[in-house]
Structures are given as C-alpha cells and as structure tokens.
Tab-separated table of C-alpha atoms in Angstrom:
chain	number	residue	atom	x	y	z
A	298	UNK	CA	-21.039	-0.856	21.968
A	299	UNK	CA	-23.136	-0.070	19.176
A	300	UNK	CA	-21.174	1.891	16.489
A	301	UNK	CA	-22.850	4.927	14.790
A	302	UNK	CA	-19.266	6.496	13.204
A	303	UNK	CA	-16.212	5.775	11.776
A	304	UNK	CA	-13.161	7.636	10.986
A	305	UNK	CA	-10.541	6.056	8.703
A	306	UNK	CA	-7.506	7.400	8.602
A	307	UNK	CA	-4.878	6.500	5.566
A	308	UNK	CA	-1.925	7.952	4.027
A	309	UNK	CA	0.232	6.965	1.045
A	310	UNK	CA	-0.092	6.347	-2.613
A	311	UNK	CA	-3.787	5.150	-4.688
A	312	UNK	CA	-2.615	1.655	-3.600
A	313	UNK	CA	-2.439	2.517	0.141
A	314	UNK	CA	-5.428	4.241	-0.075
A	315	UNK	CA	-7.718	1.975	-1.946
A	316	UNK	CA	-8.155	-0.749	0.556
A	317	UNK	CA	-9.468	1.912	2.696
A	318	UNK	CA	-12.137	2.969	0.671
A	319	UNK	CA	-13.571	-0.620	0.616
A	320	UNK	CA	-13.380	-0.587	4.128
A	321	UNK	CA	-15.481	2.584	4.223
A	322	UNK	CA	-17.630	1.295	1.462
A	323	UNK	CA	-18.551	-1.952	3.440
A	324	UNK	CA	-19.198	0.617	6.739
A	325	UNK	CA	-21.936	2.566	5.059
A	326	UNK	CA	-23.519	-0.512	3.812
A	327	UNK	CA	-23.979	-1.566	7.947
A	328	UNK	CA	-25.749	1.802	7.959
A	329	UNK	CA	-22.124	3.351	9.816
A	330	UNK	CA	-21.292	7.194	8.485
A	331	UNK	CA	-17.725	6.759	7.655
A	332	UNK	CA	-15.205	9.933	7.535
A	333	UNK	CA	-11.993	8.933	5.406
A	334	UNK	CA	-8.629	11.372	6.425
A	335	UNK	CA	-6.260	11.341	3.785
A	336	UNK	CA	-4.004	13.125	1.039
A	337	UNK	CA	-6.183	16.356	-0.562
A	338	UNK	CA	-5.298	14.521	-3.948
A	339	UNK	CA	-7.525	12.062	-3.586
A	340	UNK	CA	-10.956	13.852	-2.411
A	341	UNK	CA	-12.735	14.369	-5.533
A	342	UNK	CA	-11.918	10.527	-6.081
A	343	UNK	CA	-13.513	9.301	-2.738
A	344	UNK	CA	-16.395	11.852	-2.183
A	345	UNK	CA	-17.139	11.164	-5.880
A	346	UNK	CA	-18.032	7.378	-4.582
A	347	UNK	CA	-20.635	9.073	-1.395
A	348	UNK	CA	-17.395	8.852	0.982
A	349	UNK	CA	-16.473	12.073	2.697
A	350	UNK	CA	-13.037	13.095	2.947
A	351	UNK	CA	-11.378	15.424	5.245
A	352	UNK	CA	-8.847	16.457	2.966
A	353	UNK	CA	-5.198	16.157	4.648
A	354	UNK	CA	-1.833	17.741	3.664
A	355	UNK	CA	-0.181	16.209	0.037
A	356	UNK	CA	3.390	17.555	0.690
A	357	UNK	CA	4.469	14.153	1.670
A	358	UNK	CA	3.188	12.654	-1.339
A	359	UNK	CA	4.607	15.195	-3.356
A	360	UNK	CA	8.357	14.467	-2.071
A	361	UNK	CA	7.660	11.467	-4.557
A	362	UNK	CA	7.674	13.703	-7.739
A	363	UNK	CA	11.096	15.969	-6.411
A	364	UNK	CA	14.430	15.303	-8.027
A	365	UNK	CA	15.175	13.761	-4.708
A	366	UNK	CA	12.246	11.263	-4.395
A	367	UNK	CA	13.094	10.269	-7.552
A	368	UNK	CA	16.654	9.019	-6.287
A	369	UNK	CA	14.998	7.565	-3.627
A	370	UNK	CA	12.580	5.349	-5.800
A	371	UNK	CA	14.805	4.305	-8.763
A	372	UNK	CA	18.932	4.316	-7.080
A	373	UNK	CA	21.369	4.781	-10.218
A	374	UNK	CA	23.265	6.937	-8.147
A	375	UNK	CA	26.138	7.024	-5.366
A	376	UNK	CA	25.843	6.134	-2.000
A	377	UNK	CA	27.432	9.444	-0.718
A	378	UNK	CA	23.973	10.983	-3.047
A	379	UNK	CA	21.520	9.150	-1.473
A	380	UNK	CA	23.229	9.875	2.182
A	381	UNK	CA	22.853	13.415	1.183
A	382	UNK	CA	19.715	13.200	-0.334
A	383	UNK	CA	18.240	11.396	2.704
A	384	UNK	CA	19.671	14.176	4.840
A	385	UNK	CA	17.649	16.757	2.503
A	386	UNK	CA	14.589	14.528	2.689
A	387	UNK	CA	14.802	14.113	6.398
A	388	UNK	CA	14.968	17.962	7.275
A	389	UNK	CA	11.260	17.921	5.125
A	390	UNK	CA	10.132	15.581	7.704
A	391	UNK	CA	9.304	17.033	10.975
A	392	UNK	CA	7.139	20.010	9.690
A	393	UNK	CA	5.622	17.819	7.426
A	394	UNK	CA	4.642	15.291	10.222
A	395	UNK	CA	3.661	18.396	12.560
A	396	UNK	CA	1.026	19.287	9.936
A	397	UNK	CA	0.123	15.692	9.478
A	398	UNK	CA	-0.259	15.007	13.350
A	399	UNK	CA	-2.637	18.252	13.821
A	400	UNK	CA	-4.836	17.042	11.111
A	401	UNK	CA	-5.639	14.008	12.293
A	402	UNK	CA	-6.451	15.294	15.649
A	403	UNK	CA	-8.677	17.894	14.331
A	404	UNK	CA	-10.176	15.740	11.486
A	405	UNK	CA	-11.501	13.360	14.680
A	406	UNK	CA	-12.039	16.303	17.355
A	407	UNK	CA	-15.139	17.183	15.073
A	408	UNK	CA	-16.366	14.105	13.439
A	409	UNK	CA	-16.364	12.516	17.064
A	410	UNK	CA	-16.050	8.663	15.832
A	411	UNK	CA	-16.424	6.080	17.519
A	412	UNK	CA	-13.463	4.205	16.895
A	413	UNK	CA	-10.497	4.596	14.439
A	414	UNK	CA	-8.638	2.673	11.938
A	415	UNK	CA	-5.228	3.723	11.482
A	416	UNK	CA	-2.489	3.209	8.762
A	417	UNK	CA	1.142	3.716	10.369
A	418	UNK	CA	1.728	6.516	8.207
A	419	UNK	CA	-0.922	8.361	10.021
A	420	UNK	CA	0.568	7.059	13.445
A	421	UNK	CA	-0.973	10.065	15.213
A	422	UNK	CA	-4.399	8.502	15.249
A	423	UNK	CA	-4.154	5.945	18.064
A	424	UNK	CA	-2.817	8.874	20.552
A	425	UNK	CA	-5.873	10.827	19.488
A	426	UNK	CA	-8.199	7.436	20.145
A	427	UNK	CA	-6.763	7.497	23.538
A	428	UNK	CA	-7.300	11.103	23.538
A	429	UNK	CA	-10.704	10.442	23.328
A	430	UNK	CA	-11.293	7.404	24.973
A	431	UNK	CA	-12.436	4.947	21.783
A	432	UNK	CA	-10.886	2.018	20.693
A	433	UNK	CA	-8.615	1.957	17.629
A	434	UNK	CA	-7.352	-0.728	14.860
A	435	UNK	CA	-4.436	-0.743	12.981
A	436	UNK	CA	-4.587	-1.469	9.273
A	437	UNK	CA	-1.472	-2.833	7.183
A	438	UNK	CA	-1.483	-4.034	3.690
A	439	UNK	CA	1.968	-5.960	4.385
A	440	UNK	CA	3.606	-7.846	6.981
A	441	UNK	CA	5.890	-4.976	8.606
A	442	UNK	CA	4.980	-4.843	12.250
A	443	UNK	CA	3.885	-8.049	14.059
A	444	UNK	CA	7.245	-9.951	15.005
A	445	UNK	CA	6.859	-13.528	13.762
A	446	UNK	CA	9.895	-16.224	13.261
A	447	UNK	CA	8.101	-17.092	9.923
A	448	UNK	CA	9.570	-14.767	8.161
A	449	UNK	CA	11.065	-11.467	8.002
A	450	UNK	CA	9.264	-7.766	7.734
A	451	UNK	CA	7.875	-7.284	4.050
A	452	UNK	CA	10.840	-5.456	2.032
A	453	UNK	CA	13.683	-6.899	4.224
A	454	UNK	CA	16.239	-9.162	3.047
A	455	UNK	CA	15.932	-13.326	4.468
A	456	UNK	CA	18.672	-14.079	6.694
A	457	UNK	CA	18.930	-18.075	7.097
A	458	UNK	CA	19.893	-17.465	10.756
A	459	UNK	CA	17.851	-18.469	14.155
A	460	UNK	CA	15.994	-15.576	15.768
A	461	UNK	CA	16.957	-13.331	12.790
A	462	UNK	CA	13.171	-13.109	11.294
A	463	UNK	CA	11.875	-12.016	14.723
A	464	UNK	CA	14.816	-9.777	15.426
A	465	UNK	CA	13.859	-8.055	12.259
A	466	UNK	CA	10.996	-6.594	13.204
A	467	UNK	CA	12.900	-4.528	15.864
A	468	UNK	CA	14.261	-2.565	12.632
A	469	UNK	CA	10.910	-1.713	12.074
A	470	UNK	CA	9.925	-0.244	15.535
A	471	UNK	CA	12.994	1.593	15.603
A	472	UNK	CA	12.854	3.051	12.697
A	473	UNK	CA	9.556	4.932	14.112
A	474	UNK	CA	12.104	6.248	17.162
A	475	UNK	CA	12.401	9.186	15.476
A	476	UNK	CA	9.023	10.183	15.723
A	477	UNK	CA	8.893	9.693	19.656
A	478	UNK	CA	9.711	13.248	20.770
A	479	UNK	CA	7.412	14.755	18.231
A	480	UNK	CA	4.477	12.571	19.332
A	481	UNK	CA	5.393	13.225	23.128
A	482	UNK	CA	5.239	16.926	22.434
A	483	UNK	CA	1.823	16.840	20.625
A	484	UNK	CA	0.302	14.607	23.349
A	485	UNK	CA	1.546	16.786	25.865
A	486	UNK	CA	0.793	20.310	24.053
A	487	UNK	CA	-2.231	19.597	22.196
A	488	UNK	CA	-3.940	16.074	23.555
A	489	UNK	CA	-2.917	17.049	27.211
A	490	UNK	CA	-2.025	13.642	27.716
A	491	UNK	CA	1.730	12.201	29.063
A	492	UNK	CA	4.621	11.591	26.989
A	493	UNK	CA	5.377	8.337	26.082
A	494	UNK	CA	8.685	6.862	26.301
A	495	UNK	CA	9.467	3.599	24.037
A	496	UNK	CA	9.844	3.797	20.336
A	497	UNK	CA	7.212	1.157	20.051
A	498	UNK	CA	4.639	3.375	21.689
A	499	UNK	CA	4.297	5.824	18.580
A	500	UNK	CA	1.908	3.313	16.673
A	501	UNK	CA	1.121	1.511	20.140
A	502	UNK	CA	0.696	4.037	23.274
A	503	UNK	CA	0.342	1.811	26.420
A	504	UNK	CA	-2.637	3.556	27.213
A	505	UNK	CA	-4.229	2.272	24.569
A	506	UNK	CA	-4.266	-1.985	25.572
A	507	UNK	CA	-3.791	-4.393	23.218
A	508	UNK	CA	-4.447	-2.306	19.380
A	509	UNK	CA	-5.806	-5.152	17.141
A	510	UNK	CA	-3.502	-5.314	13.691
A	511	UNK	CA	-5.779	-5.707	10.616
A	512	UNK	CA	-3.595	-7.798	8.066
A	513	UNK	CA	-5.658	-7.000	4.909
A	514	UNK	CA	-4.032	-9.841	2.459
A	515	UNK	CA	-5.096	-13.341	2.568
A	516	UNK	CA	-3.811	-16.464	4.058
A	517	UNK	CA	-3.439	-18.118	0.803
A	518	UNK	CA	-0.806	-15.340	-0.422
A	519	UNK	CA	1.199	-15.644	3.363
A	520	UNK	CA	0.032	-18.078	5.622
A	521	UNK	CA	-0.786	-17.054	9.084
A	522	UNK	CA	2.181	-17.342	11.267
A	523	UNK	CA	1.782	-19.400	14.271
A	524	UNK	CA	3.335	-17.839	16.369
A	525	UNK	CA	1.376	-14.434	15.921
A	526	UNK	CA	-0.705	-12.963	19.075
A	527	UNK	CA	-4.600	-13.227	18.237
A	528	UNK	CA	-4.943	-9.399	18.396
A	529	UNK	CA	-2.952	-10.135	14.756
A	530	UNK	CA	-6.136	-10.745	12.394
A	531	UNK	CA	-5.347	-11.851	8.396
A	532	UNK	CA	-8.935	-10.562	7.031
A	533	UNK	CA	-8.141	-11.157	3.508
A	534	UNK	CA	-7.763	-8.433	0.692
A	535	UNK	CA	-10.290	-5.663	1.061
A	536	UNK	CA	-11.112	-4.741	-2.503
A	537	UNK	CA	-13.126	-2.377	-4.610
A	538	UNK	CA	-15.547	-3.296	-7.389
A	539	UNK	CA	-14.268	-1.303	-9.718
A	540	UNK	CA	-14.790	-3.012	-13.439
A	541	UNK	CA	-18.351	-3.595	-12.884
A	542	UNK	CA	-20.277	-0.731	-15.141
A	543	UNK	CA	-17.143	0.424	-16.484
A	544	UNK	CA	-17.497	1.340	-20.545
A	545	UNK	CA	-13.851	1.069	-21.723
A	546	UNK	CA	-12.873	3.145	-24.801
A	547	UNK	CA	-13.446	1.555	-28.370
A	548	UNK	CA	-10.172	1.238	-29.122
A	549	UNK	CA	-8.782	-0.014	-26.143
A	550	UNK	CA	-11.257	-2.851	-26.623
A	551	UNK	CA	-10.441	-3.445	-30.288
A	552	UNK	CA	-6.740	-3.253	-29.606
A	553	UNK	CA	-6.935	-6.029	-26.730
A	554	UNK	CA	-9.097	-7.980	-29.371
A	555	UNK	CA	-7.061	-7.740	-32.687
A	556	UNK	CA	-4.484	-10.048	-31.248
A	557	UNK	CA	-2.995	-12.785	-28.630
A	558	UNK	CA	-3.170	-11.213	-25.350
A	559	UNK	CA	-0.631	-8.347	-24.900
A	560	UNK	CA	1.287	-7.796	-21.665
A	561	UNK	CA	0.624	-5.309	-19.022
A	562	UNK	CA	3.346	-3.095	-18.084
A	563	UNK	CA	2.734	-0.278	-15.371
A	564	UNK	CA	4.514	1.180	-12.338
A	565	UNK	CA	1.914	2.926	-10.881
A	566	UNK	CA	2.657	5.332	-8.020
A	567	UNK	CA	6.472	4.936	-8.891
A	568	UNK	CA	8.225	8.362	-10.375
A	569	UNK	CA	11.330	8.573	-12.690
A	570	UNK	CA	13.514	11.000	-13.451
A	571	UNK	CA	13.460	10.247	-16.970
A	572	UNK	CA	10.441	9.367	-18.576
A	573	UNK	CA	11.295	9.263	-22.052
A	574	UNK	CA	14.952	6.598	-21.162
A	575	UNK	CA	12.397	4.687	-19.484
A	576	UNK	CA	9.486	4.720	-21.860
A	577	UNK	CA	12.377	3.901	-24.522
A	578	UNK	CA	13.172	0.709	-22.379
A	579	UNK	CA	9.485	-0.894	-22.144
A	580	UNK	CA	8.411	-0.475	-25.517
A	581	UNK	CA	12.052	-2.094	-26.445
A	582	UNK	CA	11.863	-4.709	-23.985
A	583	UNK	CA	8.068	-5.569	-25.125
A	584	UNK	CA	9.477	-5.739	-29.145
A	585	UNK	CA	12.674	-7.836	-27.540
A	586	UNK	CA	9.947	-10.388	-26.554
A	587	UNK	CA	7.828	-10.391	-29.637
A	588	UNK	CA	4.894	-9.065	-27.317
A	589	UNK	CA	2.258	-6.796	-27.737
A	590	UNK	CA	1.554	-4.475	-24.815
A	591	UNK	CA	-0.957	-2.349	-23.210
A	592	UNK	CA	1.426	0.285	-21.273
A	593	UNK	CA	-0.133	2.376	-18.325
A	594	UNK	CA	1.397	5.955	-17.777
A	595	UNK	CA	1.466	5.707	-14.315
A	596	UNK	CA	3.212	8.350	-12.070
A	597	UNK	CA	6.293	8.350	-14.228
A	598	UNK	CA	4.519	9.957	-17.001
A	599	UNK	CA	5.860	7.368	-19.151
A	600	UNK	CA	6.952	8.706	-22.584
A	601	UNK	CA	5.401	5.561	-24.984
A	602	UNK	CA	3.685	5.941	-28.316
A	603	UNK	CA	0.893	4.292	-28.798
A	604	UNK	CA	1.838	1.875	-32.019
A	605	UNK	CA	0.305	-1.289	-33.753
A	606	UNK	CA	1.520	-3.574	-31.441
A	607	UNK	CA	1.630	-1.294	-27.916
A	608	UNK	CA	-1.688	0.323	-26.730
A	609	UNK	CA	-0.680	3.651	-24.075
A	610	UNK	CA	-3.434	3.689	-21.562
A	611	UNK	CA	-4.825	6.043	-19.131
A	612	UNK	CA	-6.481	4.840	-15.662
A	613	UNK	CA	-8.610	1.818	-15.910
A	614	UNK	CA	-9.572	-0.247	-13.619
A	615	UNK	CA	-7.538	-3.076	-13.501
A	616	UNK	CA	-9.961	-6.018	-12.243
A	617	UNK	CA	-11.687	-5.482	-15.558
A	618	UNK	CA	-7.966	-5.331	-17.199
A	619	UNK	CA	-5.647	-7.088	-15.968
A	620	UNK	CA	-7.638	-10.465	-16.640
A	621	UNK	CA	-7.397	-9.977	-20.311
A	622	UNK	CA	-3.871	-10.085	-20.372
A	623	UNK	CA	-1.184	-12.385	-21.166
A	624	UNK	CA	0.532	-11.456	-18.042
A	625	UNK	CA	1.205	-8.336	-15.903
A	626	UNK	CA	4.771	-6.234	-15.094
A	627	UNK	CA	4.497	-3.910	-12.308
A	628	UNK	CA	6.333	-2.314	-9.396
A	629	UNK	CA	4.702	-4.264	-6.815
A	630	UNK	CA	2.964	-2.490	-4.542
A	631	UNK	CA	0.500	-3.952	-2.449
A	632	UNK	CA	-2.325	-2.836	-4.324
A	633	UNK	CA	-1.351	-3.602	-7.504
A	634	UNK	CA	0.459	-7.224	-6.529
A	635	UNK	CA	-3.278	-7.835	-4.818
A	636	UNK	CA	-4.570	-7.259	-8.235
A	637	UNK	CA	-2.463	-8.796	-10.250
A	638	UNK	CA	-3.214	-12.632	-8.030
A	639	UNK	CA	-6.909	-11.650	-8.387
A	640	UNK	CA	-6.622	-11.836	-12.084
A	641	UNK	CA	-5.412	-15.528	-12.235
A	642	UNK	CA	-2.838	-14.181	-14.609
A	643	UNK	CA	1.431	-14.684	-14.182
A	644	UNK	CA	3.026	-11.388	-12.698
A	645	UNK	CA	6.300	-9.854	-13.354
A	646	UNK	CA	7.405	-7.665	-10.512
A	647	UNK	CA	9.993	-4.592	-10.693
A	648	UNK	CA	10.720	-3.810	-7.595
A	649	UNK	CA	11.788	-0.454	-7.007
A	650	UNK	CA	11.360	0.271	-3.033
A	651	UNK	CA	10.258	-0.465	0.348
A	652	UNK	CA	7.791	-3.861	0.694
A	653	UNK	CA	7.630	-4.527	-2.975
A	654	UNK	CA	10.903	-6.950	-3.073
A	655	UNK	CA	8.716	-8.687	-0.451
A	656	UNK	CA	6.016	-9.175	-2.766
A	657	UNK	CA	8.134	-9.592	-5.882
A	658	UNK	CA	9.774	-12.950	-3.434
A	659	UNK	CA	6.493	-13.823	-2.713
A	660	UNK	CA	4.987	-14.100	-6.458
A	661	UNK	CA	7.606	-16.435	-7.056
A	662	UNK	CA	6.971	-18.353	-4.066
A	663	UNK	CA	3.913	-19.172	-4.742
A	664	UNK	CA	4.895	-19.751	-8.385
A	665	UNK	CA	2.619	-17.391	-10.353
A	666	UNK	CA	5.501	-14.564	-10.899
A	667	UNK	CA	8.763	-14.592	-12.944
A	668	UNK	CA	11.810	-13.776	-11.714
A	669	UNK	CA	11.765	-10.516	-10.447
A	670	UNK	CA	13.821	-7.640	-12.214
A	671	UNK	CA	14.515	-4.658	-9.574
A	672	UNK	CA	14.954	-1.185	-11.131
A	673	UNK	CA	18.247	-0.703	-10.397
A	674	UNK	CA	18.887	-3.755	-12.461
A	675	UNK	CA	16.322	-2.728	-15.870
A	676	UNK	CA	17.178	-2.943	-18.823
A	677	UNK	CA	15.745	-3.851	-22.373
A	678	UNK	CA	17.467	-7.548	-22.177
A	679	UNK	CA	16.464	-7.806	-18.665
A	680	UNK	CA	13.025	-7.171	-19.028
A	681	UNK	CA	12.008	-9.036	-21.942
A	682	UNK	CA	13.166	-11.828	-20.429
A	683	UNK	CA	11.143	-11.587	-17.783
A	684	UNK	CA	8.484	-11.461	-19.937
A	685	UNK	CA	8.997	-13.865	-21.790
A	686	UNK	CA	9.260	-16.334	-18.634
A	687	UNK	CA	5.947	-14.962	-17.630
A	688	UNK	CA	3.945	-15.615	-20.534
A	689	UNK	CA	5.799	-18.924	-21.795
A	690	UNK	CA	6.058	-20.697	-18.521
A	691	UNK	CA	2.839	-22.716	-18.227
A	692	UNK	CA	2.999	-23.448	-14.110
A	693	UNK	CA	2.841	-19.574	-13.920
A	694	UNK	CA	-0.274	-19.686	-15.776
A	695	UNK	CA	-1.505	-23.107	-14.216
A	696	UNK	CA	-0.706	-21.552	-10.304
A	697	UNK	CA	-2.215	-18.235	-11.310
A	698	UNK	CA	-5.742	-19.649	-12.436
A	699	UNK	CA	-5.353	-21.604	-8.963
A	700	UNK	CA	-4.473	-18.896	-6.331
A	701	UNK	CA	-7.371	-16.109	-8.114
A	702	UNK	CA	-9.645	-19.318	-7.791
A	703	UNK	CA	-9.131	-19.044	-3.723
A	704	UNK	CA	-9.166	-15.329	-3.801
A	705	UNK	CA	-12.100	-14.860	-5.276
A	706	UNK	CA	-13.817	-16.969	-2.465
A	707	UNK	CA	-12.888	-14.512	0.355
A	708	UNK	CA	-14.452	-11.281	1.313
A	709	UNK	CA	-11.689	-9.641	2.837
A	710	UNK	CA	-14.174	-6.759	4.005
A	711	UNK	CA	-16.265	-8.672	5.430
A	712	UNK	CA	-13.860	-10.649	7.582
A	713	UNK	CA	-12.511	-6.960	9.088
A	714	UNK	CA	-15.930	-5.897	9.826
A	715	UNK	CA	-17.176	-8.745	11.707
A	716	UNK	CA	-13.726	-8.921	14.039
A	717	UNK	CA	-14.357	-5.355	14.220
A	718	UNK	CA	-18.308	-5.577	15.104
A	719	UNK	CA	-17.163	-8.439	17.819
A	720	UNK	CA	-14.365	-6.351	19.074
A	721	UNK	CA	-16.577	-3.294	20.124
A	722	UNK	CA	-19.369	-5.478	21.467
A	723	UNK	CA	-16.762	-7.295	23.557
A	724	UNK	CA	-15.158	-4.152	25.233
C-alpha cells in the first residue's frame, strides 16, 4: 500500500500536540498531504507552518482555565472538594466527548486518509479507521497503555510487589470504561458498525487487529521493556526544529549574557488559581538561591516583574533556550521533560498532575534532575533548594551533557515513519 494521505489526530495541551506536528512535518517531506485534527486553539499555529488543521472543539481544554480545573491541577484543597469538583467536571464530560467523537468522524469522512494516527484522547479515531477500512496507529508520549512488569503506567505510584507493575495497567484500561457506552452508541448510530463490549476496546476495537503503539520517547530515557509485544515500537522523541532562524529579542539576549547562567522556571500548560501567590513564590525561591532567572508566563499567567536579576519571558522556543541555562524547573510534561534532556542541562521537575511524577522519578533516575518538588508541596524554601541541587550538583550536569549527547543521535521521526512505511507495505 502506497500512502497518498494522512490524518493525524491529537488532543491535549502545546506539549501533546507538538510531537504531532513533527510527525506531520516529516509526512509532507515523503511527498504525503497530512490533515492534523485538533483543539481550534492551535490552527493559526499549525497552518502557519503549511499544515492544515481541521479545527476541533477547545471546551475540553478550556476546563483547564475554570476554578475547577484549577483544583484539579494544583490540590490545596479537601478531599470532599475535589470529590465534588470531579463530580462537576464529570457531568462536562459526555457532551464534550459527543462533540469530540463527531469531529473526528467527520474530519476523516472528507479528507478520506489513508491511515490514522491516534492520541487516546481522541479515542474515536480507530472506530472511524475501522469504519473505513484503513489501518490505524496509536501515538503516546508516555508509557500509560502497554502492560509491562518493568515498571508501572507513567504517573502511577511503584509498588515493590510481584505482578503489581503489570496489574497496573488494568487501572488504565478501566479508567476508559466509561467511555464504552458512548462509543457503542456512536458506532452503532453514526459508523453503523456493532457495539463493542470490553473496556479495552475503546482505544482497541477487535475489529481493528493488532493497532501498533507508537512510543515517541527514546530508549535511552526508558529502556524498552522486554517483555513488550512487537506491535509496541519506542521510535524516539519526535521533535520540531524550532530555534533554527529564530531572532530572539535584544534584551533577552543581553540579559542571558550579563551574567552566570540564570535558571529556567516555567509551568507551561499548568493553570493556577493565583497567579500573583505563585509568581510571589518563584521570584522568592530564585533570590532564596542567589540565582538569576529567566521566568516563562506560561498558562498560569504568572504575575513576575521583570528585575535585574529575573528576565519575564514570553514564548520562545526552548531548544534555542533552554541550552543556555544553568538548569531548568518545570511541571514536567512530556514535552517539556523531552526538552529539557535535549538540552544537556540538569532539570528540576514540579509535578503537578497526571504522568509528570513519572517523569519527575525518571529525571532522577537517570541522574540529570533534582529532587522533585510536587505542587502541593511548593514553597519558597522548597524550591530554592531544589535549585540549588540542580545547579550545584556536578553529576547532574556531568549525566545531562551525556544523555542530550545520545539524544541528539536519534531521529525519532524518522524511526515512526519507516515502521509506519513497512507496516502499510506489509498489510
């Protein structure tokens, strides 16, 4: 099978979406029109590269920037609150998903693609492959759905206890359970195709065979588990150039310049419900260490002035950035963790949600992150230490320089499309 279109579907934050866009980037250049379904906010973004976009529904995204996404992301409050906030958040859901599910069916009823790649979020798309009768690949930027003893799904606490990493993933599957009547109804409704009946058939319909899983992180961040099927494929980190051409602003140069190194600190796609508290606490925690810092709004909007020894920055790519500095705090999202172990700089990771306590475990692991703060647990004290373990230790530095060295020799892209060129010649 010779391709001639691709449709990418992928929901979630910049970071989710990012990899994607490589992906898409690295189609065109085979000469393969690419159609990327996603979040509306990001359209100008991705057309503005020569990608189109069929713009998607941003309400789930925008749960992120409610009072009670905020609760969600950054705790602080009662357990009886988040029950009831989850209960709020939860009733959003379904209608949200409906709109979500229709999308993707119509964004690939008229593009007609050859074959899809799929982000669980958008866990519609394989049921619309099958719909169609092309093959489909799941994409993950974390280690969430194939079962492995190795270790347990990205996010989830390790439990020294036989059979519990494996068990683990069952969590996972179920957790999509709640989806199986909605997906059974739109198969049946709108796809004309049979219900399905096991939780693990939302992101896996039997129909469909064997789905290949595209791990896009490299082996020398998580080692391939042995015990993983071979439809589970670790391609490597797919990537964007995006440093190359850019013109920074004067005096972000100068102020990186007129110094030692400063510190990164940035939580990207994570909100807060109070930007100024939290603002307050970096620009304290950075003076605690006797660091200067280059502080990225981010999501949070955070409320920092921009002072002789703390640069506030807009957007900028951080693979020209994040090189330049003495280390880098973040949230640790995939994206940004990916990043920050391309720079061959030490990492200090703030967890706040979901995989990024994996990552945060992992960064120390492989000894290029400091001990990781979560955001429950912030505070002035706590995060200057951090940062002062990241930029004093000098294995962090030492392992850092290392592990970028091996990234930088993969081409994570490149690795996807040539499983995925064998798989469709193969079928």
């Amino acid at each position: 099978m010779t391709p001639q279109r691709a449709l990418i579907c992928t929901y979630g934050t910049r970071g989710d979406v990012e990899p994607s866009l490589a992906l898409a980037k690295a189609l065109q250049a085979e000469g393969i029109e690419v159609l990327v379904a996603t979040s509306v906010r990001f359209q100008d973004w991705i057309e503005g590269m020569g990608i189109a976009c069929y713009p998607m529904s941003d309400r789930s995204l925008a749960i992120i920037e409610t009072p009670d996404g905020k609760i969600l992301l950054e705790g602080g409050v009662s357990l009886f609150k988040r029950i009831a906030t989850i209960k709020r958040l939860k009733k959003q859901a379904h209608p949200i998903n409906d709109k979500l599910m229709r999308q993707t069916w119509e964004a690939a009823r008229d593009f007609k693609p050859d074959f899809i790649v799929y982000h669980p979020k958008l866990f519609t798309a394989p049921h619309v492959a099958e719909r169609l009768g092309i093959p489909a690949f799941l994409a993950i930027l974390q280690p969430i759905i194939v079962p492995t003893s190795a270790f347990p799904p990205a996010g989830l606490p390790r439990i020294p206890l036989p059979g519990c990493n494996r068990l683990s993933y069952q969590l996972i599957h179920l957790s999509f359970s709640i989806f199986r009547k909605a997906i059974s109804r739109f198969r049946q409704e709108i796809l004309g195709l049979p219900p399905i009946h096991k939780a693990r058939e939302v992101l896996f319909p039997a129909a469909m065979g064997t789905i290949p899983v595209l791990h896009a992180f490299s082996h020398h961040v998580l080692p391939r588990p042995d015990d993983w099927p071979d439809h589970a494929i670790m391609t490597g980190y797919w990537r964007l150039d995006k440093g190359t051409g850019y013109t920074p602003p004067p005096e972000l140069t100068a102020f990186i310049k007129a110094g030692p190194p400063p510190v990164f600190i940035g939580f990207g796609s994570m909100t807060s419900a109070d930007p100024k508290e939290l603002g307050q606490l970096v620009s304290g925690a950075l003076r605690k260490a006797g660091k200067r810092g280059v502080v990225a709004r981010g999501w949070a909007d955070l409320a920092v002035d921009t002072a002789d020894d703390i640069m506030v920055i807009e957007p900028t790519p951080y693979d020209w950035l994040f090189p330049q500095m003495a280390a880098v705090v973040h949230h640790g999202g995939a994206g940004t963790t990916a990043e920050g172990f391309h720079a061959g700089v030490p990492c200090a990771i703030c967890p706040f949600f979901g995989d990024q306590p994996g990552w945060a475990r992992i960064s120390v692991d492989l000894g290029v992150g400091a001990t990781p703060v979560p955001r429950h647990k912030l505070t002035e004290d706590t995060l200057a230490a951090a940062i002062d373990e990241a930029v004093s230790t000098p294995a962090l530095r030492s392992n850092a320089k290392v592990l970028a060295g091996k990234l930088a020799a993969e081409n994570g892209t490149e690795n996807a499309l040539r499983y995925i060129f064998q798989y469709l010649e193969n079928r």
